[in-house]
Coordinates of C-alpha atoms in Angstrom, one line a residue:
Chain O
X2 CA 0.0 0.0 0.0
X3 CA 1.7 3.6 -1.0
X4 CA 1.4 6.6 1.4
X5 CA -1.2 9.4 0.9
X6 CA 0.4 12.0 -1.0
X7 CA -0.9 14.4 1.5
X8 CA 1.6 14.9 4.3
X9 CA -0.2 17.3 6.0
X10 CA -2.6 15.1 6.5
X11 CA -0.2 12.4 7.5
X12 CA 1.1 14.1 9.9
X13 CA -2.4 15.0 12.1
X14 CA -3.5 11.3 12.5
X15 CA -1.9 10.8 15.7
X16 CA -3.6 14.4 16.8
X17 CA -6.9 12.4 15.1
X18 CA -6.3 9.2 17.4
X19 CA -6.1 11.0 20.3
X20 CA -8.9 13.3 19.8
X21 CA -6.4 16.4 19.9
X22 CA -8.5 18.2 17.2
X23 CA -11.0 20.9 16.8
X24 CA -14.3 19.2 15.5
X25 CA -13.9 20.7 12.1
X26 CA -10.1 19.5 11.6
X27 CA -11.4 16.3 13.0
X28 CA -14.5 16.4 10.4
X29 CA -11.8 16.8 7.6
X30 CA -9.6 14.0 8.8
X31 CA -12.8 11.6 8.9
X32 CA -13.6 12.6 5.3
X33 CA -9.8 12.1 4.1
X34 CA -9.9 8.4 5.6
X35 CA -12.8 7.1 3.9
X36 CA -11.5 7.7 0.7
X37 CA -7.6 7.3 1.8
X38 CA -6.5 3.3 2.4
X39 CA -3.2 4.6 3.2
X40 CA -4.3 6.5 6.5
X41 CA -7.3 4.2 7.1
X42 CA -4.9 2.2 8.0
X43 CA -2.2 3.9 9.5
X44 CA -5.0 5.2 11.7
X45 CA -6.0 1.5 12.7
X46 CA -2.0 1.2 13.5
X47 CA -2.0 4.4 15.7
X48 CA -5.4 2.3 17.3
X49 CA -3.2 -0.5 17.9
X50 CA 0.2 1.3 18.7
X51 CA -2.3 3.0 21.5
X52 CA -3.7 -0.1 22.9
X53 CA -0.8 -2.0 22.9
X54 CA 1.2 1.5 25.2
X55 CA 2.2 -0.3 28.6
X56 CA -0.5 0.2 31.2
X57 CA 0.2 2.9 33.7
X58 CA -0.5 2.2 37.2
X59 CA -3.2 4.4 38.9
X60 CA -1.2 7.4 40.7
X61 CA -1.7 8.0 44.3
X62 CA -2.6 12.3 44.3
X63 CA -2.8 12.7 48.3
X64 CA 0.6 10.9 48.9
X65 CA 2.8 12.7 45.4
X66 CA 1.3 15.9 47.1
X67 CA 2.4 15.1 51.2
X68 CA 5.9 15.1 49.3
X69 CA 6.1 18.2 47.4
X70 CA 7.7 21.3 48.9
X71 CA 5.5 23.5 50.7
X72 CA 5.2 27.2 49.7
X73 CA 6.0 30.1 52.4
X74 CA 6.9 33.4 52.2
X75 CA 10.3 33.3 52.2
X76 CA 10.3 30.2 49.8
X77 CA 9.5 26.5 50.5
X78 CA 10.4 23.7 52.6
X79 CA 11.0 20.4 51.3
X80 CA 10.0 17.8 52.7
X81 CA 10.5 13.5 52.5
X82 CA 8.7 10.9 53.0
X83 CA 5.3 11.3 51.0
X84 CA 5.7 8.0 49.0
X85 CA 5.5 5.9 52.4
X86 CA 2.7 8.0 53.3
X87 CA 5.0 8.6 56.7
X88 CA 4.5 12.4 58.0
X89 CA 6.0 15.2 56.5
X90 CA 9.6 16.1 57.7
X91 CA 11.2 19.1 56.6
X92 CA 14.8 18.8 55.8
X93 CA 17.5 21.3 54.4
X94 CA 16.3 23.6 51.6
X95 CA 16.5 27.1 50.4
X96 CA 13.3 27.4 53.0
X97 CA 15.0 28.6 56.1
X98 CA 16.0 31.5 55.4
X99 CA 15.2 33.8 58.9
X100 CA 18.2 32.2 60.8
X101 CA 20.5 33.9 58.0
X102 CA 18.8 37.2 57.8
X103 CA 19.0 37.5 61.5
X104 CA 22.9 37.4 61.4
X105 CA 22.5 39.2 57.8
X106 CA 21.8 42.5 60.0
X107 CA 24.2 45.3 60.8
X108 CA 23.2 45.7 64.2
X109 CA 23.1 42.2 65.5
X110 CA 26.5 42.1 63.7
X111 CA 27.8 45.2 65.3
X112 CA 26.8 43.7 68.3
X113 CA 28.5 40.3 67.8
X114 CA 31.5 42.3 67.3
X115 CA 31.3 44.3 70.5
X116 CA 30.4 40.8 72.3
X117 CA 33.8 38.9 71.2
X118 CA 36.0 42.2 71.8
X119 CA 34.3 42.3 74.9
X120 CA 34.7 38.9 75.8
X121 CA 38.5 38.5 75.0
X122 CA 39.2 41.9 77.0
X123 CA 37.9 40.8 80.0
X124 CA 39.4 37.2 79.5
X125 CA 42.7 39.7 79.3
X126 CA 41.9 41.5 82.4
X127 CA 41.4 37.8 84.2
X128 CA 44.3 37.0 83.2
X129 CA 46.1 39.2 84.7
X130 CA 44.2 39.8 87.7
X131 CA 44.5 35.8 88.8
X132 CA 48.4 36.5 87.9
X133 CA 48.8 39.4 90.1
X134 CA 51.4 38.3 93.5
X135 CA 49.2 40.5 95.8
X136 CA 45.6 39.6 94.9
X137 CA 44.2 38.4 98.2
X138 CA 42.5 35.0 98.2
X139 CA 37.8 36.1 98.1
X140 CA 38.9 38.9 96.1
X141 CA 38.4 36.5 93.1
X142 CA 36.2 38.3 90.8
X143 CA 32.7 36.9 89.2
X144 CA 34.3 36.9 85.7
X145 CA 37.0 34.3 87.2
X146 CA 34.0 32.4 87.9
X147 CA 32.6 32.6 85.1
X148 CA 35.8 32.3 83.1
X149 CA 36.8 28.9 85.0
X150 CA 33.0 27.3 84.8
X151 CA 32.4 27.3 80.8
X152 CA 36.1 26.2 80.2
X153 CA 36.8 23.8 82.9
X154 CA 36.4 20.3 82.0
X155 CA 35.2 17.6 83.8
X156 CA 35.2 18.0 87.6
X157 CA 38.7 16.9 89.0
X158 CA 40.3 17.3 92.4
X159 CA 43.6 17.4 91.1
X160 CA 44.4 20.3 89.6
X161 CA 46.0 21.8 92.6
X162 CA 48.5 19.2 92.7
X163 CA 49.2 18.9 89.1
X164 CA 50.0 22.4 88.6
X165 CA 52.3 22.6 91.5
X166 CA 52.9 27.2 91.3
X167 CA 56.2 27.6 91.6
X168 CA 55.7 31.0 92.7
X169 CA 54.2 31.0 96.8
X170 CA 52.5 34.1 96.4
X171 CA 50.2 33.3 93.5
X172 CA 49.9 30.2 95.5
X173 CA 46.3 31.0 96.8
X174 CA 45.0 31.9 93.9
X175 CA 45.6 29.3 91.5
X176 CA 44.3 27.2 94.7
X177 CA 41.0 28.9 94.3
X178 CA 41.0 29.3 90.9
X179 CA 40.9 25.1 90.9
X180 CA 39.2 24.7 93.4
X181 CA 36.3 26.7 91.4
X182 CA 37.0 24.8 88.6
X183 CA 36.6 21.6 90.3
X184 CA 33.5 22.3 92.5
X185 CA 31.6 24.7 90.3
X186 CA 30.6 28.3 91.0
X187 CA 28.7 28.1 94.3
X188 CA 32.2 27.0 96.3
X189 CA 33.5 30.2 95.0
X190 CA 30.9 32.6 96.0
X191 CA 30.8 30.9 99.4
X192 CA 34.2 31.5 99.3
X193 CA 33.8 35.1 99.3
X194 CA 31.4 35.2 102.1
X195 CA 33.7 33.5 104.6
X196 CA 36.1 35.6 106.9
X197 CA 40.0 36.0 106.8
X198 CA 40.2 33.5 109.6
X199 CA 37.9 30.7 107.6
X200 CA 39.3 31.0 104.9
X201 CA 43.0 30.5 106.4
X202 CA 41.4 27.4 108.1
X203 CA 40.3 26.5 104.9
X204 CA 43.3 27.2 103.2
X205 CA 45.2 24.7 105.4
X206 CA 42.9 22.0 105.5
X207 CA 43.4 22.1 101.9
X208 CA 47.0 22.5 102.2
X209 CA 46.6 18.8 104.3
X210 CA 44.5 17.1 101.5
X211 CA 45.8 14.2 100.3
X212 CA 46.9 15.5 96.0
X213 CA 46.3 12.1 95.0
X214 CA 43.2 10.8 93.7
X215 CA 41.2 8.1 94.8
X216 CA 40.1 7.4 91.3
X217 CA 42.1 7.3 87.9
X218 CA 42.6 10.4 86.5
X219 CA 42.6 12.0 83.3
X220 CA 46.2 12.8 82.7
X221 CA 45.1 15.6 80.3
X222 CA 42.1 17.4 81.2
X223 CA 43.3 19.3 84.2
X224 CA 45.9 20.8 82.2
X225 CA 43.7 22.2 79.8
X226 CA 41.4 23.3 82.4
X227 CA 44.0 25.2 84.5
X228 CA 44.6 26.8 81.4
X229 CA 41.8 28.1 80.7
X230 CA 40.6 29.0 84.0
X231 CA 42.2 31.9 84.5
X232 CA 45.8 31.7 82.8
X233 CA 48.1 30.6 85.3
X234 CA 50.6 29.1 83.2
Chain F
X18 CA -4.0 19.7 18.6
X19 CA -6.9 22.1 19.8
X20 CA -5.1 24.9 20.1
X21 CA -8.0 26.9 22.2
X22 CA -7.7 24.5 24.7
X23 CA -4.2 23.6 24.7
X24 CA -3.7 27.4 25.5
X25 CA -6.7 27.1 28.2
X26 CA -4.7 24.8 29.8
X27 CA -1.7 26.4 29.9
X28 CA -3.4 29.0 31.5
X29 CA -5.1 27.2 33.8
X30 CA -2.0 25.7 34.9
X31 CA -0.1 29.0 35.0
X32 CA -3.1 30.5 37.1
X33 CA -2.0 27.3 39.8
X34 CA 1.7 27.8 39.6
X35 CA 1.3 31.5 40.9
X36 CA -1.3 30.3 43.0
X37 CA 1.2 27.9 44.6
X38 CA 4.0 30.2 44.6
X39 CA 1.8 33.0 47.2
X40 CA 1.2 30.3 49.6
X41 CA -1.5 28.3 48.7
X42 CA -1.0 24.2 48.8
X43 CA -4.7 23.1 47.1
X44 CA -2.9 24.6 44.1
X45 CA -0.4 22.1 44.2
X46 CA -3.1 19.4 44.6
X47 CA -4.7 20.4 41.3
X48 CA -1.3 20.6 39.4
X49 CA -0.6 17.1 40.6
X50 CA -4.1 15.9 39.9
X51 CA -4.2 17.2 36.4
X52 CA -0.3 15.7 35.1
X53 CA 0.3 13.0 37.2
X54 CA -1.5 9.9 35.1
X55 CA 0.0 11.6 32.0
X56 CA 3.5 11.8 33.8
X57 CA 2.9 7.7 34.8
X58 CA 1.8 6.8 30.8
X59 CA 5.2 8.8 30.1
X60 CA 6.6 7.0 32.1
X61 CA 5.3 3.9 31.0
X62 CA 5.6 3.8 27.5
X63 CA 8.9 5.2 27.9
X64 CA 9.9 1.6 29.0
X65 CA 9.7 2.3 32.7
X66 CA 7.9 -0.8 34.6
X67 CA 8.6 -0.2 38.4
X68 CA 7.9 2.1 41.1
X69 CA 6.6 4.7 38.6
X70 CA 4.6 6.1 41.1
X71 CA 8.2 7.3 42.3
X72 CA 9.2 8.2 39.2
X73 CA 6.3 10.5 39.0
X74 CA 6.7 11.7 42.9
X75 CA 10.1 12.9 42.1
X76 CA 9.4 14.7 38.6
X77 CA 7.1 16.8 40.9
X78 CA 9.1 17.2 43.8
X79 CA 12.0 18.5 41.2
X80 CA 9.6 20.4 39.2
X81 CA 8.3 22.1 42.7
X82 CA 11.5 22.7 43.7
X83 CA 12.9 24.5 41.2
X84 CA 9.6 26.6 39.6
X85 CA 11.4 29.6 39.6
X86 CA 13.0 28.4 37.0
X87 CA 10.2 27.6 35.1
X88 CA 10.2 30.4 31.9
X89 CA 6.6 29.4 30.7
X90 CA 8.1 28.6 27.4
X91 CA 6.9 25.0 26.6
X92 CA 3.7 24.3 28.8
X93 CA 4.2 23.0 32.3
X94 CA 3.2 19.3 31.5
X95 CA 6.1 19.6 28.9
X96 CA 8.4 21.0 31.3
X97 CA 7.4 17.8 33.6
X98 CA 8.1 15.9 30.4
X99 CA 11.4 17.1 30.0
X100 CA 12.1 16.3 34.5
X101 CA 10.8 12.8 34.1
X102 CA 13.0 11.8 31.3
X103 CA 15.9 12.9 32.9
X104 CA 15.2 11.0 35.9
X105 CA 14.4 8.1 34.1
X106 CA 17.6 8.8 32.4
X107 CA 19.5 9.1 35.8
X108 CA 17.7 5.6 36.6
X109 CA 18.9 4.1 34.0
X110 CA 22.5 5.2 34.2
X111 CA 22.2 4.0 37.8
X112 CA 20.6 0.9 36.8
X113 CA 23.2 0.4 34.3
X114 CA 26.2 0.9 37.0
X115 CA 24.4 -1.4 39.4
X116 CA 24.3 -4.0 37.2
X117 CA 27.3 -3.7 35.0
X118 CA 25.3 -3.7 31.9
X119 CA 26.9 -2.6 28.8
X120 CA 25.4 -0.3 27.0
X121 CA 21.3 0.9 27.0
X122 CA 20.9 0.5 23.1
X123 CA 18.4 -1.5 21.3
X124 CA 19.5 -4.8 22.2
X125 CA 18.4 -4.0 25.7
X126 CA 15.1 -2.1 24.7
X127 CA 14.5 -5.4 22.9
X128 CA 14.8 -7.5 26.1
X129 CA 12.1 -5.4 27.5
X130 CA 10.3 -5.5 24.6
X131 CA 10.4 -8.9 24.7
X132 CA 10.3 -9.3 28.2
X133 CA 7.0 -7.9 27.9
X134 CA 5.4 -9.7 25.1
X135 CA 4.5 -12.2 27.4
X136 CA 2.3 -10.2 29.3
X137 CA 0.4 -8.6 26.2
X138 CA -2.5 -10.3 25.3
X139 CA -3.2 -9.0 22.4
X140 CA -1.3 -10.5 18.9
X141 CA -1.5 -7.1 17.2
X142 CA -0.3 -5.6 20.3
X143 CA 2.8 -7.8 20.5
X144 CA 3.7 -7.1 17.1
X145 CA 3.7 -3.5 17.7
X146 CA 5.9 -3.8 20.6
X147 CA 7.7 -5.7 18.4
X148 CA 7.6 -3.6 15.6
X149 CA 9.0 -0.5 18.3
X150 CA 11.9 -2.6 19.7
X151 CA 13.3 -2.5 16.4
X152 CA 13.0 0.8 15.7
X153 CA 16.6 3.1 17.2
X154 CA 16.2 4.9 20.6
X155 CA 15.5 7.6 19.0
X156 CA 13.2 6.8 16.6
X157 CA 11.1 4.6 19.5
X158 CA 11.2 7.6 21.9
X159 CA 9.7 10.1 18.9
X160 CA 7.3 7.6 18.1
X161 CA 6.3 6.4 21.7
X162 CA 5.5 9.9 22.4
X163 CA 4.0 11.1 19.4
X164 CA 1.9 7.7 18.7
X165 CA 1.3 6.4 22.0
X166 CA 1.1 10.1 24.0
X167 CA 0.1 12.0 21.7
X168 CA 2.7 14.7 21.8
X169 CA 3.2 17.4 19.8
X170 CA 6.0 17.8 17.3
X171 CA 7.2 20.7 19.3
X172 CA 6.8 19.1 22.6
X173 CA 8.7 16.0 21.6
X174 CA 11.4 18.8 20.3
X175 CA 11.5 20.1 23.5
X176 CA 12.0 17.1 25.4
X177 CA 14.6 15.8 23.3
X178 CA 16.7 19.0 22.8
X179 CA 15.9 18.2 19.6
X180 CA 14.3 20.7 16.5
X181 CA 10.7 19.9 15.4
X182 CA 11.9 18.7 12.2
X183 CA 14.6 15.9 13.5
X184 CA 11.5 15.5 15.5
X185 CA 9.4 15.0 12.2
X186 CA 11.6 13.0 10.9
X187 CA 12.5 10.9 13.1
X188 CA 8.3 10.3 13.9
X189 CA 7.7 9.8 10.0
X190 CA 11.0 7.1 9.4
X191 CA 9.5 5.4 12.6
X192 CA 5.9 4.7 11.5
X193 CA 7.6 3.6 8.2
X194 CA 9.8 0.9 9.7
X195 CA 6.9 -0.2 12.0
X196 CA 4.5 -0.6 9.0
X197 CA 7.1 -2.7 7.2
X198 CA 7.9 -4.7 10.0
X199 CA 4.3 -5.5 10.6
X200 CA 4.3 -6.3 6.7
X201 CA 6.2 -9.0 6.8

């Protein structure tokens, strides 16, 4: 069998098959066929080519449309999950957007700025006040507390002994400063309450205290922690 | 193609998209309701046999995800086109990797081809699929679309990267081939 002549009209019949046409093309194409063997049956093989297509399953709307990004106002969250049919859970997108514009904001950088200046100042002014030979032992101020709680380690009695001061005066100190570090922030501020004459009683009850450990130590943290409590290195 | 309606629908689907893009999520519903069986046939007679409802859940996902980047110049359901074949490309390829296969020519169209006969009741039918597993990739994906979808010239251009002649072509050489084989 030769092809129609007309290509135009060839090239529609798929359009035909699948009812893609306007009635009046579709009027036309109906005409051409009855007199056309060619596309009669090229429209029968369309028929067939369409009947024979692979069978699509039957698609789930509700759970293709729990997994689909959701919209907000400062983009979308994506989200995982919808083809189990398991709840929603956002997960990293271009949808979370305020935590950056918070930090994307002169004044909360300005203040950032003042807060780590500020912060290493006063870790400067610790420094040197825990160094100082004539600092008296109470006299400890609250940013030596504070200092020595967020770094310290681990609680650990033996800081005293493992950073033996070779100097006697700052002696008291750097007993205070570890004992702060080992028993937290409350020992310290009791500390300041107490008289001279406690505090020398306390001073050599300490100065009696067995160094040693009862249990294993960690060889490394109190050297870190002394360090960072207060610079006495 | 009715052109009115195609252009209707288009529309229609823009009117969602914007819809979906100020905040509201029903939009999304009626984007998914009206593309998603088309996206699964797509699917389908582009060879695909498993977990094509995943197929189709990520060809929206991807499409939602990036609508910003949708220009509005083919129509969304050809834009979704155009996601899902590159996915079932990327399946492929991973398929492929997985299982050491060679190459993704005709030879292994025709084992799915074939694969499938079995399960195609139909004689006609069977000699189509036949017919199509003989055809090149290129040829079978032009005439899958254009026979078995429906697609326009310059929607299967789109999709392929391809010009609406090649497209042409490729369509017209096809149904030749199939026609002979079916001949003999």
């Amino acid at each position: 069998m030769s092809e129609c002549l007309s290509a135009e009209m060839r090239d529609v019949l798929p359009d035909f098959v699948h009812g893609q046409l306007d009635d009046g093309r579709a009027a036309e194409v109906r005409a051409h066929i009855v007199n056309c063997a060619a596309c009669a049956a090229e429209v029968e093989l369309l028929r067939a080519v369409m009947s024979a297509a692979a069978a699509a399953p039957e698609m789930n709307v509700d759970r293709i449309v729990r997994a689909l990004p959701t919209p907000t106002r400062h983009g979308f969250l994506l989200h995982k999950g919808g083809a189990t049919g398991s709840p929603l859970t956002p997960v990293a997108s271009p949808a979370m957007p305020h935590r950056s514009r918070i930090w994307s904001r002169p004044a909360v950088k300005i203040a950032a700025a003042v807060a780590i200046v500020a912060a290493g100042g006063l870790s400067l002014v610790v420094g040197r006040d825990v160094l100082r030979p004539d600092t008296q032992v109470g006299q400890t101020s609250p940013s030596i507390e504070v200092a020595s709680r967020s770094v310290a380690p681990a609680p650990t009695p033996t800081l005293p002994v493992t950073t033996a001061p070779s100097s006697p005066a700052a002696e008291p100190k750097v007993r205070e400063v570890a004992v702060a570090a080992s028993s937290g922030i409350s020992l310290t501020a009791e500390l300041q309450d107490l008289s001279d004459e406690h505090l020398q009683t306390l001073l050599a009850e300490m100065d009696q205290m067995d160094g040693l450990p009862a249990a294993e130590p960690d060889a490394l943290e109190p050297a870190v922690g002394n360090d960072a409590s207060g610079g006495t290195r | 193609m009715n052109p009115e309606s195609q252009w209707s629908a288009e529309d229609t689907d823009r009117v969602l998209i914007e819809q979906w893009k100020a905040g509201d999520s029903r939009a999304a519903t009626e984007l998914v309701r009206r593309h998603a069986d088309a996206l699964a046939r797509f699917a389908a007679s582009g060879g695909e046999r498993e977990e094509i409802e995943e197929l189709v859940q990520d060809t929206f996902v991807r499409a939602f995800g990036s609508l910003d980047s949708f220009r509005g110049e083919s129509s969304f359901r050809t834009w979704l086109f155009t996601i899902e074949r590159r996915l079932m490309l990327d399946r492929r390829r991973a398929e492929k990797r997985a299982r050491n296969v060679v190459s993704l020519d005709a030879v292994e169209a025709s084992t799915e081809y074939d694969a499938l006969d079995g399960m195609v009741a139909q004689e006609t039918a069977t000699r189509v699929k036949r017919a199509m597993a003989s055809l090149s990739p290129m040829q079978r994906e032009v005439f899958a679309m254009r026979a078995e979808q429906g697609l326009a010239y310059k929607e299967i251009a789109t999709i392929l990267e391809t010009s609406e002649g090649a497209a042409r072509v490729h369509y017209h050489n096809a149904i030749r081939a199939v026609k002979e084989l079916l001949n003999e």
